[in-house]
PDB file of C-alpha atoms in Angstrom:
ATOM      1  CA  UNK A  14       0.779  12.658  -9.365  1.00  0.00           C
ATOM      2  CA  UNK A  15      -0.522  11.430  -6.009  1.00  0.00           C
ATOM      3  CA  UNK A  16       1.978  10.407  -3.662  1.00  0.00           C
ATOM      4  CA  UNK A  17       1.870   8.050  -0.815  1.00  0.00           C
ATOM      5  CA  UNK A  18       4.936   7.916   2.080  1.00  0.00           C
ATOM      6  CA  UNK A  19       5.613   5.357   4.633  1.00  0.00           C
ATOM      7  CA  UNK A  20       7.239   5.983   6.921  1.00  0.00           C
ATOM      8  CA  UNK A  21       9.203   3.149   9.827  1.00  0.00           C
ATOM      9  CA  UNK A  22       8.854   5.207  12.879  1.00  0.00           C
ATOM     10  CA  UNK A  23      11.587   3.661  14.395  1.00  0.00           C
ATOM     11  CA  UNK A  24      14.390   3.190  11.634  1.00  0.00           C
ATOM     12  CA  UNK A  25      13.363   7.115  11.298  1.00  0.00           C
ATOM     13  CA  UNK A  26      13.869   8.019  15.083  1.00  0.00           C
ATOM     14  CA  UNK A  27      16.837   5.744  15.441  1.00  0.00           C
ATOM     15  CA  UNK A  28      18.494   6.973  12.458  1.00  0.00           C
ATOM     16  CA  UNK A  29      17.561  10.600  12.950  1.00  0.00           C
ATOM     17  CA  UNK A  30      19.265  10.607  16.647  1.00  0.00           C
ATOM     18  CA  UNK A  31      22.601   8.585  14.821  1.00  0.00           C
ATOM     19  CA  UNK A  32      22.645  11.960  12.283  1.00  0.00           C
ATOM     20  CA  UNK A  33      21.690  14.917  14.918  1.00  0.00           C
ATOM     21  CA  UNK A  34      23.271  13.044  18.408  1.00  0.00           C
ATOM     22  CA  UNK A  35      20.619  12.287  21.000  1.00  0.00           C
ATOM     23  CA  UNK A  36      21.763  15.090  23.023  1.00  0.00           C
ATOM     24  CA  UNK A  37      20.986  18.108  21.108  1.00  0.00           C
ATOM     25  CA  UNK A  38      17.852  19.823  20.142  1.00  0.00           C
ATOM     26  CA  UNK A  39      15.815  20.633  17.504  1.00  0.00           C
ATOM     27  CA  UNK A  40      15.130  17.140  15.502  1.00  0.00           C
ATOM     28  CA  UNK A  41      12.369  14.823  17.319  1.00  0.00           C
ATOM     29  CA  UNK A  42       9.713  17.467  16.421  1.00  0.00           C
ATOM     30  CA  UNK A  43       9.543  16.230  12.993  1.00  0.00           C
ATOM     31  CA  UNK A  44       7.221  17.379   9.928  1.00  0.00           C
ATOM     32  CA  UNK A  45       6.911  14.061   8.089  1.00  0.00           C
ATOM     33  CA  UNK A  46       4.339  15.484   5.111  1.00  0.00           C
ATOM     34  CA  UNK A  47       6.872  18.349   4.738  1.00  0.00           C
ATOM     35  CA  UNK A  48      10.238  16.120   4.895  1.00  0.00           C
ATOM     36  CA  UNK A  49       8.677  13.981   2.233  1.00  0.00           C
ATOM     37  CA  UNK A  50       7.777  17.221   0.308  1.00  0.00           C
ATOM     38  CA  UNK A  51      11.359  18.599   0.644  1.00  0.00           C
ATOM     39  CA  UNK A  52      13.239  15.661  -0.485  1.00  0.00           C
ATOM     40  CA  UNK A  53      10.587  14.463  -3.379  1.00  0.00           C
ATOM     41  CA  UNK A  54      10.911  18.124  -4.819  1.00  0.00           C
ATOM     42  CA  UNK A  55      14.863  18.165  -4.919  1.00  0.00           C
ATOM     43  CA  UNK A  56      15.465  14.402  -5.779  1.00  0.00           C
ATOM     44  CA  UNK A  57      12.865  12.975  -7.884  1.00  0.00           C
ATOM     45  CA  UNK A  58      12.515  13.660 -11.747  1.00  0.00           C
ATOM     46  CA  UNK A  59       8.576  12.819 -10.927  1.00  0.00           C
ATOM     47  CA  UNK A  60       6.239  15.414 -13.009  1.00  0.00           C
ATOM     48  CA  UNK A  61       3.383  17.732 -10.782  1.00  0.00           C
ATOM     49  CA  UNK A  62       3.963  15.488  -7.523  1.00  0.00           C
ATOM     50  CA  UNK A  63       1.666  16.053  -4.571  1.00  0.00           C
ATOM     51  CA  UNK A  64       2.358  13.874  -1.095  1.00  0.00           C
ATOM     52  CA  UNK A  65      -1.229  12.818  -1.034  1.00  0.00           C
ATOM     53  CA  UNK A  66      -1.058  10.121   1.479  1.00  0.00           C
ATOM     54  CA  UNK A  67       1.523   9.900   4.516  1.00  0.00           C
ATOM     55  CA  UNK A  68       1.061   6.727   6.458  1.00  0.00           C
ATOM     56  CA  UNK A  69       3.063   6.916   9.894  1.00  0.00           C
ATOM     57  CA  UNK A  70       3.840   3.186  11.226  1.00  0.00           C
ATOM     58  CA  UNK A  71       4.875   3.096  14.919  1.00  0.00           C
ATOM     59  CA  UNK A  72       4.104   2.106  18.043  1.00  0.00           C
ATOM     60  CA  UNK A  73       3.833   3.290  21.751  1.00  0.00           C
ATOM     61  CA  UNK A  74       6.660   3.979  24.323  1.00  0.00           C
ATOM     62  CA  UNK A  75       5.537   2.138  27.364  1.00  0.00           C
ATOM     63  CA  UNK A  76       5.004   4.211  30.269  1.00  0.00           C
ATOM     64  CA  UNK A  77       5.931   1.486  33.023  1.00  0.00           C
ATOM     65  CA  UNK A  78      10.024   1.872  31.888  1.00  0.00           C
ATOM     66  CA  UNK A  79       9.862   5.642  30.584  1.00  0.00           C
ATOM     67  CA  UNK A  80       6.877   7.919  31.719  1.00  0.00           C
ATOM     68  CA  UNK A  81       8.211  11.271  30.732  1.00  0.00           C
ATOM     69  CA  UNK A  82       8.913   9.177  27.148  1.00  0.00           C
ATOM     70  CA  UNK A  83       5.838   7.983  26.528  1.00  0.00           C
ATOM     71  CA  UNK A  84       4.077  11.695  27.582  1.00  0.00           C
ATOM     72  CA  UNK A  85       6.400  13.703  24.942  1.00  0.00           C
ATOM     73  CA  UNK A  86       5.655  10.763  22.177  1.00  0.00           C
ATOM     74  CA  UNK A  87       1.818  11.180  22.959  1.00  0.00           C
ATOM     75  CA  UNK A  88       2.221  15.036  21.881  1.00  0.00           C
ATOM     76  CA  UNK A  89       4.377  14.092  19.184  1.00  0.00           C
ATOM     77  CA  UNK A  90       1.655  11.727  17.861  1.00  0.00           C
ATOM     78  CA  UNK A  91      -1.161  14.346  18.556  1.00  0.00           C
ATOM     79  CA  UNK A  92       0.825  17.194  16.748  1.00  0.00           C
ATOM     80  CA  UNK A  93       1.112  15.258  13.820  1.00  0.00           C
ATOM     81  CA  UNK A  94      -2.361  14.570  13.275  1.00  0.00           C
ATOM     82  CA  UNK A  95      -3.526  17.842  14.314  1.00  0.00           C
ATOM     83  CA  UNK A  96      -1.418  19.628  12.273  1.00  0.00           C
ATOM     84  CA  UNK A  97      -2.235  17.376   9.576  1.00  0.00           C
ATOM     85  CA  UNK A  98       1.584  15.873   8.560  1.00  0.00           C
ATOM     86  CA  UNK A  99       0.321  12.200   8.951  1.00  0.00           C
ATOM     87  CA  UNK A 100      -3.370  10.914   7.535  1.00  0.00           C
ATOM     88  CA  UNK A 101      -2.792   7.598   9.160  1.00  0.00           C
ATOM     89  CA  UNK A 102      -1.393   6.168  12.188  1.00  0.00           C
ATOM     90  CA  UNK A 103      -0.393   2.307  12.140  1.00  0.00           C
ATOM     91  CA  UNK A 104       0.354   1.043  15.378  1.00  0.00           C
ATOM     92  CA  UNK A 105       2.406  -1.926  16.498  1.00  0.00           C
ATOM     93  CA  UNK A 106       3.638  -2.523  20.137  1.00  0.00           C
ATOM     94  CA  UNK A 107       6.411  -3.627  22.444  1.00  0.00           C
ATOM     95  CA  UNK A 108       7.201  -7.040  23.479  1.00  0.00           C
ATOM     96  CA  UNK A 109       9.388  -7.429  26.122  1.00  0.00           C
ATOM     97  CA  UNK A 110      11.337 -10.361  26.838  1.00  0.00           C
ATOM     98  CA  UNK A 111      14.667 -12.499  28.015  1.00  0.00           C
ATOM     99  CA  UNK A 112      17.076 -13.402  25.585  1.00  0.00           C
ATOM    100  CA  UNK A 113      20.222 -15.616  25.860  1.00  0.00           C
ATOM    101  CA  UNK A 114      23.374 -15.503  24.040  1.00  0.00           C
ATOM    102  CA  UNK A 115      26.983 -15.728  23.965  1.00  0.00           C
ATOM    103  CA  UNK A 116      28.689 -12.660  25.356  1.00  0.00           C
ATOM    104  CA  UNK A 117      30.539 -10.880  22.523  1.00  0.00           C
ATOM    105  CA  UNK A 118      32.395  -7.721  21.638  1.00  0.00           C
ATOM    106  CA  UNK A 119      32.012  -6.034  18.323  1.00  0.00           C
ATOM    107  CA  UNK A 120      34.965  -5.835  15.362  1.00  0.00           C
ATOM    108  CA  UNK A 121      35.366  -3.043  13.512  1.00  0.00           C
ATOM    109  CA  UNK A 122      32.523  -4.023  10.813  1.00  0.00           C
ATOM    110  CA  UNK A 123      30.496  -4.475  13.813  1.00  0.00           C
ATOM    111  CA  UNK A 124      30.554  -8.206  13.253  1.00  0.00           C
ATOM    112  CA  UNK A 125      30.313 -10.517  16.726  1.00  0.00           C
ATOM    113  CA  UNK A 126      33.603 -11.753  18.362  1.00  0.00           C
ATOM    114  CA  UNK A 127      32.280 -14.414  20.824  1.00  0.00           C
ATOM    115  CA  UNK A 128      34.206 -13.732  24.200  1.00  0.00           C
ATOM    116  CA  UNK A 129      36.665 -16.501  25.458  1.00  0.00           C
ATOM    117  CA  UNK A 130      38.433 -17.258  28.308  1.00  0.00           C
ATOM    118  CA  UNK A 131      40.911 -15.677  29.611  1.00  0.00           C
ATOM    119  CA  UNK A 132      43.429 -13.531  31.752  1.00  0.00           C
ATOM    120  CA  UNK A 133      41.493 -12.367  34.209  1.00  0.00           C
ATOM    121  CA  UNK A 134      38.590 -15.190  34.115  1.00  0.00           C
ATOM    122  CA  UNK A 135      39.514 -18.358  32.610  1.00  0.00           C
ATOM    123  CA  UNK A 136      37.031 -21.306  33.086  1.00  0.00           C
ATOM    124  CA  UNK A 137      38.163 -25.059  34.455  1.00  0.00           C
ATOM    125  CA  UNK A 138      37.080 -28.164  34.574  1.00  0.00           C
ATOM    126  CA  UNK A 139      36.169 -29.853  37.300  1.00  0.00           C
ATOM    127  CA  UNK A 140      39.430 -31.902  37.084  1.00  0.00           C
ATOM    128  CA  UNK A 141      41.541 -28.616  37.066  1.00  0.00           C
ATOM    129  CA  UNK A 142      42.018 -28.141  33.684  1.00  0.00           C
ATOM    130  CA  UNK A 143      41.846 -25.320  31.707  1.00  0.00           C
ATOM    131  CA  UNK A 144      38.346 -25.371  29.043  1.00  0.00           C
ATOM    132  CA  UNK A 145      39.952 -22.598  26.518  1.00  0.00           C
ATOM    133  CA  UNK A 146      36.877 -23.392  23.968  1.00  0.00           C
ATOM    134  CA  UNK A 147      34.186 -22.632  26.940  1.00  0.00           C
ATOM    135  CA  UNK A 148      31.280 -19.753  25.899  1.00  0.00           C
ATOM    136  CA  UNK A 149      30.153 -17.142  27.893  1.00  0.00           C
ATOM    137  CA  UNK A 150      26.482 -16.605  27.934  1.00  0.00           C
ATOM    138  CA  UNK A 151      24.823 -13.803  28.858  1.00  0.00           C
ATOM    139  CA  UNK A 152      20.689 -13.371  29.979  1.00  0.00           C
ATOM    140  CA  UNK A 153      19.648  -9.749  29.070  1.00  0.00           C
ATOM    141  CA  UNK A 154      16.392  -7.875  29.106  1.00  0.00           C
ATOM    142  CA  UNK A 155      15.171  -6.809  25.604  1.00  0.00           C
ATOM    143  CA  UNK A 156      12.400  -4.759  23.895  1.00  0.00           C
ATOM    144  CA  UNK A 157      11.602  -4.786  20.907  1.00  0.00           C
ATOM    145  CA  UNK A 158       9.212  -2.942  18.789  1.00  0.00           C
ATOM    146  CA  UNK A 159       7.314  -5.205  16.834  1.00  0.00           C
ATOM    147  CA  UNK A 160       4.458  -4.661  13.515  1.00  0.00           C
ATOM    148  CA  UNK A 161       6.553  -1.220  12.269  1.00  0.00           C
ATOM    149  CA  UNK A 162       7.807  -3.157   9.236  1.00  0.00           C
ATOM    150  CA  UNK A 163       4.974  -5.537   8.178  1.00  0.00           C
ATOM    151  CA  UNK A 164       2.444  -2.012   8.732  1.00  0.00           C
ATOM    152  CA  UNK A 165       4.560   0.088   6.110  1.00  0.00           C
ATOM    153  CA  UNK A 166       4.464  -3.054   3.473  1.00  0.00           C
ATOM    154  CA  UNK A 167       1.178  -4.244   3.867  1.00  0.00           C
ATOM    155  CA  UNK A 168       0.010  -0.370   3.541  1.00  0.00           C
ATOM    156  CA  UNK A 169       2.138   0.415   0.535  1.00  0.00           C
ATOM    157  CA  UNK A 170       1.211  -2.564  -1.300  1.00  0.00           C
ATOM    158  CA  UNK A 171      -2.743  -1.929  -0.591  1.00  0.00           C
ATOM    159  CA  UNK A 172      -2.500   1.191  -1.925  1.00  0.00           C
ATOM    160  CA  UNK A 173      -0.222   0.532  -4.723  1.00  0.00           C
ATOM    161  CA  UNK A 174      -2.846  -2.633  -5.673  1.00  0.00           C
ATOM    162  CA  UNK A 175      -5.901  -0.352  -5.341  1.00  0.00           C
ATOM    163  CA  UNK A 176      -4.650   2.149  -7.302  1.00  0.00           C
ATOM    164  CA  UNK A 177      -4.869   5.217  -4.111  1.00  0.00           C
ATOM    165  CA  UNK A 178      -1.267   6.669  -5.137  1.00  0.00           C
ATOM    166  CA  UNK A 179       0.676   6.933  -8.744  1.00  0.00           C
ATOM    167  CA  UNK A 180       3.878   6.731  -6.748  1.00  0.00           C
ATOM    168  CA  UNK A 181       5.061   5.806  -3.614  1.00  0.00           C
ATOM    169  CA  UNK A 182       8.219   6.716  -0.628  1.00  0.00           C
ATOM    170  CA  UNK A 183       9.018   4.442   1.665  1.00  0.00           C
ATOM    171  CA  UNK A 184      11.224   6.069   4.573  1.00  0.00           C
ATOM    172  CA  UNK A 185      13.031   3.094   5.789  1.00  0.00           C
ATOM    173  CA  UNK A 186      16.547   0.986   5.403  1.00  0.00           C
ATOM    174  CA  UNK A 187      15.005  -2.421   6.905  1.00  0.00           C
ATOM    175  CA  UNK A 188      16.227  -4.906   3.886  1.00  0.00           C
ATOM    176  CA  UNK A 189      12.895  -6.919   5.004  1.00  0.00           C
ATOM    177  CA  UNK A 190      11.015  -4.704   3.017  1.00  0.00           C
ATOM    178  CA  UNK A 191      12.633  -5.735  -0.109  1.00  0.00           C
ATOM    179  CA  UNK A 192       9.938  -8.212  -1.288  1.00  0.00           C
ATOM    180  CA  UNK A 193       7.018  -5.552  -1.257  1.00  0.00           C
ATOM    181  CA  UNK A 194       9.466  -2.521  -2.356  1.00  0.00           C
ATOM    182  CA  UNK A 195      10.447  -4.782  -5.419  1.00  0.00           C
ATOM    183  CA  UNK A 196       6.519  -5.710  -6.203  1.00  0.00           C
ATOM    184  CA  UNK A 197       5.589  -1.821  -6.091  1.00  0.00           C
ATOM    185  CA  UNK A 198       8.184  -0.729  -8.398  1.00  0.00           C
ATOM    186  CA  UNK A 199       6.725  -3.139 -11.104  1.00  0.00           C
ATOM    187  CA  UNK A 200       3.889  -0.828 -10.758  1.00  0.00           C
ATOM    188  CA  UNK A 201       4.491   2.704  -9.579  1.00  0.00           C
ATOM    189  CA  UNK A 202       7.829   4.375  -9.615  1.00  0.00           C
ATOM    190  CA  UNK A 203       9.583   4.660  -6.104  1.00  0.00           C
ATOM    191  CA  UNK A 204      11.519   6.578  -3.985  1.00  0.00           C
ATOM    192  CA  UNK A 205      13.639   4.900  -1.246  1.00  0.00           C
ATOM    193  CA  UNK A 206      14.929   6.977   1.776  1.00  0.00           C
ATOM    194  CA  UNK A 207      18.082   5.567   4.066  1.00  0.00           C
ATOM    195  CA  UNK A 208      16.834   7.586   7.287  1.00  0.00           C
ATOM    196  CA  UNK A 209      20.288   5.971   8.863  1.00  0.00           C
ATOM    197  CA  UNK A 210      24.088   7.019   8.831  1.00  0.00           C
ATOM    198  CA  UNK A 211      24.806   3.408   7.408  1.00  0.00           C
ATOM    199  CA  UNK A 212      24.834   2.087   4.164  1.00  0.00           C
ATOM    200  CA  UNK A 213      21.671   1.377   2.231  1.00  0.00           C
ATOM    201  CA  UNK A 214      20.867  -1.859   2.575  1.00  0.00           C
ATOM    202  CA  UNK A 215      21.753  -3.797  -0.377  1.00  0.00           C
ATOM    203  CA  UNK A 216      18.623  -5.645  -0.747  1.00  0.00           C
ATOM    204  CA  UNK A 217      16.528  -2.334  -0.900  1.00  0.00           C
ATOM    205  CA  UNK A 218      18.860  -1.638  -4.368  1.00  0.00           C
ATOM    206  CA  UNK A 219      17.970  -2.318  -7.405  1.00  0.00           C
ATOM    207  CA  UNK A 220      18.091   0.194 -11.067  1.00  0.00           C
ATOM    208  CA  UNK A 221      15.978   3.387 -11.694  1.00  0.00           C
ATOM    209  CA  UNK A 222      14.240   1.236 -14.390  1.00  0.00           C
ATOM    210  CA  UNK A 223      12.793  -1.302 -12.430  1.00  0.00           C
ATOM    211  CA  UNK A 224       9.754  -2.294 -13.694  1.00  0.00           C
ATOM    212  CA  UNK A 225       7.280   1.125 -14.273  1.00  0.00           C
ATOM    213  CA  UNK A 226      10.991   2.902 -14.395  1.00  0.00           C
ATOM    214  CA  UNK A 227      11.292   6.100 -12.536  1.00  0.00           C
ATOM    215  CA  UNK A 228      12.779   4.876  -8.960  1.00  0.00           C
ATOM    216  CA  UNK A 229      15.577   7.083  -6.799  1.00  0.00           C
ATOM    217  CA  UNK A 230      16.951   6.185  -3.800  1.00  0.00           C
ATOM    218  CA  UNK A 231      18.168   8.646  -1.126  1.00  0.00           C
ATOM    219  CA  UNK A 232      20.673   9.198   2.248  1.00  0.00           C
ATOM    220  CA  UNK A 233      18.767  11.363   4.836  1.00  0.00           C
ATOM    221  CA  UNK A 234      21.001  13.723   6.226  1.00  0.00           C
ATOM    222  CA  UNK A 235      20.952  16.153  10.094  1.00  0.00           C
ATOM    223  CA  UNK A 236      20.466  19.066   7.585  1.00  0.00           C
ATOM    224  CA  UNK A 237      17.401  17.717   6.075  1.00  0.00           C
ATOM    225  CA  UNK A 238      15.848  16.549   9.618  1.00  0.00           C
ATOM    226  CA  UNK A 239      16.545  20.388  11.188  1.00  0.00           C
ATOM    227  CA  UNK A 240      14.841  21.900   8.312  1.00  0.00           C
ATOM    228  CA  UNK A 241      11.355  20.016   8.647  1.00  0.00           C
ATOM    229  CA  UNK A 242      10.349  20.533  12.295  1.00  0.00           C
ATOM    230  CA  UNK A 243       6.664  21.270  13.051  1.00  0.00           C
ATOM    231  CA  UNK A 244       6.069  24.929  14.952  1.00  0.00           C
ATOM    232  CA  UNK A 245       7.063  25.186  18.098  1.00  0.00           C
ATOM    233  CA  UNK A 246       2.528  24.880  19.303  1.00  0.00           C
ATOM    234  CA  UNK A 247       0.431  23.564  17.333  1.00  0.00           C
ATOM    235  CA  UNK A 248      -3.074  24.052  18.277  1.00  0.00           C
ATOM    236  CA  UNK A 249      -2.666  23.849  22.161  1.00  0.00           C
ATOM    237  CA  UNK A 250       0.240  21.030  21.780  1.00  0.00           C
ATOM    238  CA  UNK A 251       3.692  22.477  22.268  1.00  0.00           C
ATOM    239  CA  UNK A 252       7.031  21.051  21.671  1.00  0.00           C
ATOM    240  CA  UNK A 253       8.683  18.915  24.480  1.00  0.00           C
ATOM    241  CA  UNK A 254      11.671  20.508  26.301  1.00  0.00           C
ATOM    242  CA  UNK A 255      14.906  19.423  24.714  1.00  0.00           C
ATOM    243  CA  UNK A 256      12.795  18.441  21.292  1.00  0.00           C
TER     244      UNK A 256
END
């Protein structure tokens, strides 16, 4: 059975560094072919699986806001071809930008409470009268990564539709993939993989018979992360300090 896995670079990293804490060591070097291997073996019921295909959608640090970043990610991305845990690379990029909105704090389901005024700011009219109601707004510098999502569907689906895999992982928990997830079930079995501490998303759900049947869904945890890390050199590349 020829397996394909795609893999959201970023809901990976992101929810990787949630599960191990940004500080420590020994997670960021990642094997993705072998972490796909791992968790197909002990989780799917799939008979004489092989991870045929592993499709790696990212995109590149930029070097003007984090130099040292975008060095260790450029022998990241070279280590993974070289030592032959990605066959494809699918790139998106950064947009940078200003956004406006009103200032908030966060509840405890991480929900936006807009901040009013109050003691020790509160906001007046011109009159002298107090404007309870007034917003806050707040001009911040963002930067996004953009193309990660739209790379892993348009790749799984081309290779579901062509007929290149017999079953397919997708390594994400971005509920816009739910649309192509849903059309490759009717057609190969699935495996979906929450790479974050949160809950799956609920449009990524769905039954194990779904269409062709045979679909799982999975939680990543630190434990599997630790255990599929690439050798310390590979080739001449070796392993950032404090990877």
């Amino acid at each position: 059975m020829r397996i394909g896995v795609y893999v959201d670079g970023f809901n990976l990293y992101y929810g990787a560094r949630g599960l191990c804490a940004r500080s420590t060591p020994g997670w960021r070097w990642l094997d993705l072919r072998q972490l796909a291997g791992s968790i197909v073996a002990r989780r799917s019921t799939w008979i004489g699986p092989t991870i045929d295909r592993v499709v790696y959608c990212t995109a590149r640090v930029s070097g003007a806001s984090n130099a040292s970043g975008q060095r260790d990610q450029d022998v990241y991305l070279r280590a993974l071809r070289e030592s032959g845990s990605v066959d494809e690379f699918a790139m998106g990029n950064y947009v940078s930008r200003v956004s406006t909105a009103p200032l908030a704090v966060a509840d405890r389901k991480a929900r936006p409470v807009l901040a009013l005024p109050g003691s020790p700011m509160m906001i007046q009219h011109r009159d002298g009268r107090p404007h309870p109601d007034a917003v806050f707004m707040a001009s911040v510098a963002r930067r996004e990564e953009k193309g990660s999502d739209v790379n892993v569907a348009s790749h799984l689906l081309l290779d579901v539709l062509e007929r290149r895999v017999d079953a397919a992982v997708v390594v994400s928990n971005d509920s816009d993939l739910a649309f192509p997830i849903a059309q490759a079930r009717e057609r190969v079995p699935v495996g979906t993989v929450n790479p974050t501490k949160n809950y799956r998303a609920g449009k990524l759900g769905g039954t194990p018979l779904d269409g062709v049947g045979g679909h799982w869904w999975y939680q990543l945890t630190a434990d599997d992360v630790k255990s599929a890390q690439l050798p310390d050199r590979v080739g001449r590349l070796t392993k950032p300090s404090g990877w």
